[in-house]
mmCIF file of C-alpha atoms in Angstrom:
data_model
loop_
_atom_site.group_PDB
_atom_site.id
_atom_site.type_symbol
_atom_site.label_atom_id
_atom_site.label_comp_id
_atom_site.label_asym_id
_atom_site.label_seq_id
_atom_site.Cartn_x
_atom_site.Cartn_y
_atom_site.Cartn_z
ATOM 1 C CA UNK A 1 -33.495 2.766 26.824
ATOM 2 C CA UNK A 2 -32.020 2.345 30.277
ATOM 3 C CA UNK A 3 -34.369 4.978 31.671
ATOM 4 C CA UNK A 4 -37.365 2.780 30.815
ATOM 5 C CA UNK A 5 -36.120 -0.068 33.025
ATOM 6 C CA UNK A 6 -37.912 -0.153 36.369
ATOM 7 C CA UNK A 7 -35.244 -2.369 37.935
ATOM 8 C CA UNK A 8 -31.980 -0.407 38.468
ATOM 9 C CA UNK A 9 -28.734 -1.945 37.259
ATOM 10 C CA UNK A 10 -27.261 -2.267 40.763
ATOM 11 C CA UNK A 11 -30.313 -4.175 41.984
ATOM 12 C CA UNK A 12 -30.130 -6.414 38.915
ATOM 13 C CA UNK A 13 -26.506 -7.236 39.747
ATOM 14 C CA UNK A 14 -27.395 -8.047 43.365
ATOM 15 C CA UNK A 15 -30.298 -10.237 42.230
ATOM 16 C CA UNK A 16 -28.058 -12.066 39.752
ATOM 17 C CA UNK A 17 -25.420 -12.789 42.390
ATOM 18 C CA UNK A 18 -28.076 -14.076 44.783
ATOM 19 C CA UNK A 19 -29.459 -16.317 42.037
ATOM 20 C CA UNK A 20 -26.103 -18.056 41.560
ATOM 21 C CA UNK A 21 -25.164 -18.283 45.218
ATOM 22 C CA UNK A 22 -23.673 -14.863 45.901
ATOM 23 C CA UNK A 23 -20.049 -15.624 44.925
ATOM 24 C CA UNK A 24 -19.862 -14.417 41.339
ATOM 25 C CA UNK A 25 -17.878 -11.955 39.261
ATOM 26 C CA UNK A 26 -20.049 -9.778 37.014
ATOM 27 C CA UNK A 27 -18.222 -9.318 33.704
ATOM 28 C CA UNK A 28 -20.892 -7.578 31.620
ATOM 29 C CA UNK A 29 -24.444 -6.209 31.912
ATOM 30 C CA UNK A 30 -26.564 -5.584 28.802
ATOM 31 C CA UNK A 31 -30.080 -4.166 28.553
ATOM 32 C CA UNK A 32 -31.944 -5.909 25.741
ATOM 33 C CA UNK A 33 -35.381 -5.802 24.189
ATOM 34 C CA UNK A 34 -36.484 -9.063 22.608
ATOM 35 C CA UNK A 35 -39.559 -11.326 22.288
ATOM 36 C CA UNK A 36 -41.697 -8.514 23.732
ATOM 37 C CA UNK A 37 -39.681 -8.203 26.945
ATOM 38 C CA UNK A 38 -37.160 -5.699 28.278
ATOM 39 C CA UNK A 39 -34.516 -7.562 30.251
ATOM 40 C CA UNK A 40 -30.964 -7.528 31.550
ATOM 41 C CA UNK A 41 -28.454 -10.019 30.213
ATOM 42 C CA UNK A 42 -25.753 -10.499 32.838
ATOM 43 C CA UNK A 43 -22.574 -12.386 32.012
ATOM 44 C CA UNK A 44 -21.112 -13.863 35.185
ATOM 45 C CA UNK A 45 -18.191 -16.016 36.194
ATOM 46 C CA UNK A 46 -18.904 -18.383 39.064
ATOM 47 C CA UNK A 47 -15.833 -20.194 40.434
ATOM 48 C CA UNK A 48 -14.111 -19.777 37.083
ATOM 49 C CA UNK A 49 -17.088 -20.995 35.034
ATOM 50 C CA UNK A 50 -18.797 -18.532 32.670
ATOM 51 C CA UNK A 51 -22.590 -18.348 32.767
ATOM 52 C CA UNK A 52 -25.357 -16.017 31.583
ATOM 53 C CA UNK A 53 -28.442 -14.903 33.480
ATOM 54 C CA UNK A 54 -31.510 -13.076 32.158
ATOM 55 C CA UNK A 55 -33.576 -10.840 34.454
ATOM 56 C CA UNK A 56 -36.734 -8.933 33.535
ATOM 57 C CA UNK A 57 -35.819 -5.234 33.689
ATOM 58 C CA UNK A 58 -39.318 -4.253 34.778
ATOM 59 C CA UNK A 59 -40.121 -6.604 37.642
ATOM 60 C CA UNK A 60 -36.853 -8.472 38.315
ATOM 61 C CA UNK A 61 -38.289 -11.846 37.264
ATOM 62 C CA UNK A 62 -35.608 -14.401 36.508
ATOM 63 C CA UNK A 63 -36.010 -15.543 32.905
ATOM 64 C CA UNK A 64 -33.251 -18.118 32.710
ATOM 65 C CA UNK A 65 -33.161 -21.010 32.501
ATOM 66 C CA UNK A 66 -35.800 -20.538 29.792
ATOM 67 C CA UNK A 67 -39.076 -22.096 30.923
ATOM 68 C CA UNK A 68 -41.306 -24.300 28.723
ATOM 69 C CA UNK A 69 -43.833 -21.441 28.748
ATOM 70 C CA UNK A 70 -41.377 -18.786 27.560
ATOM 71 C CA UNK A 71 -39.590 -20.952 24.974
ATOM 72 C CA UNK A 72 -42.470 -20.939 22.413
ATOM 73 C CA UNK A 73 -42.677 -17.133 22.631
ATOM 74 C CA UNK A 74 -38.982 -16.863 21.756
ATOM 75 C CA UNK A 75 -39.029 -19.615 19.123
ATOM 76 C CA UNK A 76 -42.047 -18.186 17.295
ATOM 77 C CA UNK A 77 -39.843 -15.359 15.985
ATOM 78 C CA UNK A 78 -37.902 -17.825 13.836
ATOM 79 C CA UNK A 79 -40.908 -19.465 12.164
ATOM 80 C CA UNK A 80 -41.666 -17.948 8.759
ATOM 81 C CA UNK A 81 -45.421 -18.530 8.805
ATOM 82 C CA UNK A 82 -47.930 -18.574 11.675
ATOM 83 C CA UNK A 83 -47.897 -22.033 13.234
ATOM 84 C CA UNK A 84 -49.105 -23.850 16.319
ATOM 85 C CA UNK A 85 -46.707 -25.278 18.878
ATOM 86 C CA UNK A 86 -47.016 -29.061 19.025
ATOM 87 C CA UNK A 87 -44.357 -29.864 21.631
ATOM 88 C CA UNK A 88 -41.792 -28.324 23.960
ATOM 89 C CA UNK A 89 -38.954 -30.596 25.088
ATOM 90 C CA UNK A 90 -35.968 -30.093 27.374
ATOM 91 C CA UNK A 91 -32.816 -31.868 26.216
ATOM 92 C CA UNK A 92 -29.038 -31.958 26.073
ATOM 93 C CA UNK A 93 -28.078 -30.695 22.643
ATOM 94 C CA UNK A 94 -24.714 -30.634 20.859
ATOM 95 C CA UNK A 95 -24.513 -27.848 18.246
ATOM 96 C CA UNK A 96 -22.961 -28.826 14.925
ATOM 97 C CA UNK A 97 -19.958 -26.527 15.363
ATOM 98 C CA UNK A 98 -19.295 -27.597 18.940
ATOM 99 C CA UNK A 99 -18.322 -30.855 20.595
ATOM 100 C CA UNK A 100 -19.905 -30.317 23.997
ATOM 101 C CA UNK A 101 -23.580 -30.826 24.800
ATOM 102 C CA UNK A 102 -25.498 -28.096 26.593
ATOM 103 C CA UNK A 103 -28.915 -27.576 28.143
ATOM 104 C CA UNK A 104 -31.444 -26.688 25.458
ATOM 105 C CA UNK A 105 -35.162 -26.510 24.819
ATOM 106 C CA UNK A 106 -36.685 -27.732 21.546
ATOM 107 C CA UNK A 107 -39.946 -26.226 20.273
ATOM 108 C CA UNK A 108 -41.831 -28.085 17.527
ATOM 109 C CA UNK A 109 -44.331 -26.410 15.170
ATOM 110 C CA UNK A 110 -46.968 -27.792 12.808
ATOM 111 C CA UNK A 111 -46.101 -25.613 9.797
ATOM 112 C CA UNK A 112 -45.534 -27.076 6.327
ATOM 113 C CA UNK A 113 -41.801 -27.394 6.968
ATOM 114 C CA UNK A 114 -42.285 -29.126 10.365
ATOM 115 C CA UNK A 115 -39.987 -26.536 11.914
ATOM 116 C CA UNK A 116 -38.119 -27.359 15.124
ATOM 117 C CA UNK A 117 -36.347 -24.505 16.903
ATOM 118 C CA UNK A 118 -33.624 -25.392 19.410
ATOM 119 C CA UNK A 119 -32.806 -22.679 21.971
ATOM 120 C CA UNK A 120 -29.986 -22.313 24.459
ATOM 121 C CA UNK A 121 -31.837 -22.786 27.717
ATOM 122 C CA UNK A 122 -29.679 -20.301 29.596
ATOM 123 C CA UNK A 123 -29.551 -17.407 27.117
ATOM 124 C CA UNK A 124 -32.558 -18.022 24.874
ATOM 125 C CA UNK A 125 -30.350 -17.777 21.779
ATOM 126 C CA UNK A 126 -31.218 -19.981 18.824
ATOM 127 C CA UNK A 127 -28.912 -22.974 18.383
ATOM 128 C CA UNK A 128 -30.587 -24.635 15.423
ATOM 129 C CA UNK A 129 -33.473 -24.318 12.994
ATOM 130 C CA UNK A 130 -34.267 -27.909 12.059
ATOM 131 C CA UNK A 131 -36.953 -27.621 9.424
ATOM 132 C CA UNK A 132 -37.622 -30.579 7.118
ATOM 133 C CA UNK A 133 -35.691 -29.124 4.164
ATOM 134 C CA UNK A 134 -32.838 -28.041 6.396
ATOM 135 C CA UNK A 135 -32.502 -31.615 7.624
ATOM 136 C CA UNK A 136 -32.384 -32.862 4.015
ATOM 137 C CA UNK A 137 -29.758 -30.231 3.182
ATOM 138 C CA UNK A 138 -27.703 -31.221 6.209
ATOM 139 C CA UNK A 139 -27.901 -34.933 5.278
ATOM 140 C CA UNK A 140 -26.712 -34.173 1.726
ATOM 141 C CA UNK A 141 -23.875 -32.055 3.096
ATOM 142 C CA UNK A 142 -22.846 -34.911 5.397
ATOM 143 C CA UNK A 143 -22.912 -37.284 2.427
ATOM 144 C CA UNK A 144 -20.616 -35.026 0.418
ATOM 145 C CA UNK A 145 -18.229 -34.765 3.358
ATOM 146 C CA UNK A 146 -18.400 -38.506 4.125
ATOM 147 C CA UNK A 147 -19.294 -37.467 7.663
ATOM 148 C CA UNK A 148 -21.560 -39.968 9.422
ATOM 149 C CA UNK A 149 -22.211 -41.361 12.891
ATOM 150 C CA UNK A 150 -20.089 -38.679 14.581
ATOM 151 C CA UNK A 151 -16.894 -39.914 12.877
ATOM 152 C CA UNK A 152 -16.361 -36.549 11.139
ATOM 153 C CA UNK A 153 -14.057 -37.309 8.180
ATOM 154 C CA UNK A 154 -13.022 -40.798 9.314
ATOM 155 C CA UNK A 155 -14.710 -42.445 6.326
ATOM 156 C CA UNK A 156 -12.648 -40.243 4.044
ATOM 157 C CA UNK A 157 -9.449 -40.881 5.980
ATOM 158 C CA UNK A 158 -9.774 -44.696 5.989
ATOM 159 C CA UNK A 159 -9.175 -45.119 2.224
ATOM 160 C CA UNK A 160 -6.756 -42.188 2.325
ATOM 161 C CA UNK A 161 -4.283 -43.999 4.610
ATOM 162 C CA UNK A 162 -3.485 -46.922 2.246
ATOM 163 C CA UNK A 163 -3.338 -44.490 -0.687
ATOM 164 C CA UNK A 164 -0.777 -42.429 1.214
ATOM 165 C CA UNK A 165 1.234 -45.562 2.082
ATOM 166 C CA UNK A 166 1.162 -46.702 -1.542
ATOM 167 C CA UNK A 167 2.363 -43.271 -2.678
ATOM 168 C CA UNK A 168 5.226 -43.275 -0.177
ATOM 169 C CA UNK A 169 6.289 -46.842 -1.023
ATOM 170 C CA UNK A 170 6.094 -46.049 -4.750
ATOM 171 C CA UNK A 171 8.324 -43.021 -4.242
ATOM 172 C CA UNK A 172 10.818 -45.123 -2.275
ATOM 173 C CA UNK A 173 10.931 -47.783 -5.034
ATOM 174 C CA UNK A 174 11.470 -45.092 -7.667
ATOM 175 C CA UNK A 175 14.399 -43.638 -5.696
ATOM 176 C CA UNK A 176 15.944 -47.117 -5.324
ATOM 177 C CA UNK A 177 15.529 -47.707 -9.050
ATOM 178 C CA UNK A 178 17.202 -44.382 -9.871
ATOM 179 C CA UNK A 179 20.117 -45.193 -7.564
ATOM 180 C CA UNK A 180 20.525 -48.650 -9.167
ATOM 181 C CA UNK A 181 20.526 -47.150 -12.678
ATOM 182 C CA UNK A 182 23.144 -44.584 -11.698
ATOM 183 C CA UNK A 183 25.404 -47.273 -10.209
ATOM 184 C CA UNK A 184 25.020 -49.393 -13.340
ATOM 185 C CA UNK A 185 25.928 -46.489 -15.640
ATOM 186 C CA UNK A 186 28.928 -45.592 -13.494
ATOM 187 C CA UNK A 187 30.166 -49.196 -13.627
ATOM 188 C CA UNK A 188 29.833 -49.247 -17.424
ATOM 189 C CA UNK A 189 31.847 -46.027 -17.775
ATOM 190 C CA UNK A 190 34.646 -47.445 -15.617
ATOM 191 C CA UNK A 191 34.710 -50.685 -17.619
ATOM 192 C CA UNK A 192 34.929 -48.876 -20.972
ATOM 193 C CA UNK A 193 37.785 -46.527 -19.974
ATOM 194 C CA UNK A 194 41.261 -47.443 -21.515
ATOM 195 C CA UNK A 195 44.033 -48.498 -19.167
ATOM 196 C CA UNK A 196 47.093 -46.229 -19.047
ATOM 197 C CA UNK A 197 50.636 -47.273 -18.086
ATOM 198 C CA UNK A 198 52.735 -45.357 -15.655
ATOM 199 C CA UNK A 199 54.784 -42.574 -17.238
ATOM 200 C CA UNK A 200 58.298 -43.372 -18.362
ATOM 201 C CA UNK A 201 60.303 -41.366 -20.803
ATOM 202 C CA UNK A 202 57.713 -40.265 -23.277
ATOM 203 C CA UNK A 203 53.992 -39.986 -23.756
ATOM 204 C CA UNK A 204 51.708 -42.497 -22.045
ATOM 205 C CA UNK A 205 50.674 -45.333 -24.262
ATOM 206 C CA UNK A 206 47.481 -47.281 -24.366
ATOM 207 C CA UNK A 207 47.835 -50.839 -23.193
ATOM 208 C CA UNK A 208 45.860 -53.248 -25.326
ATOM 209 C CA UNK A 209 43.357 -55.342 -23.454
ATOM 210 C CA UNK A 210 44.349 -58.842 -22.503
ATOM 211 C CA UNK A 211 43.072 -61.565 -24.793
#
């Protein structure tokens, strides 16, 4: 519904560039309707660094970074039952599938599940839904994966290393044993073979063993 936007696209692009200092490459412009607002989502690259900027498509208001007043409006969409906001906190948050922390805003609710919604402060996208039962589920999953204290699978790898070394050393001992058995059998065959004299005039004859 581009025709419903009061702010033209070209003015939105100019406003976005001014917001980040003027020197930016606009890679994509999207018109979105969410949390009761019509806004532009502009994906920019500033000095090689990708960033996202939200601008109200009606009045040009800059919506990102997400303010503590706007965050509860966005987060309320992800709460299953009506609930009251108990706290809004700005923080550096590291998503479970990423290794780098980013600016985020956490909104806490007083519903039965004690829901906590974590939003990307720049885009408003949800990063995590940390309800009480979700936290229990996550803890159980970590237990099954032996993944604690940010060590990922280190606790699983620690006992795995000596087991691997034992397997390798056992294989090496088995190969040495096989080689020793083969040498022993070969020596026995050589010892049991009859001695033959050099050919003269006639068939070779067996030489009796020395007594």
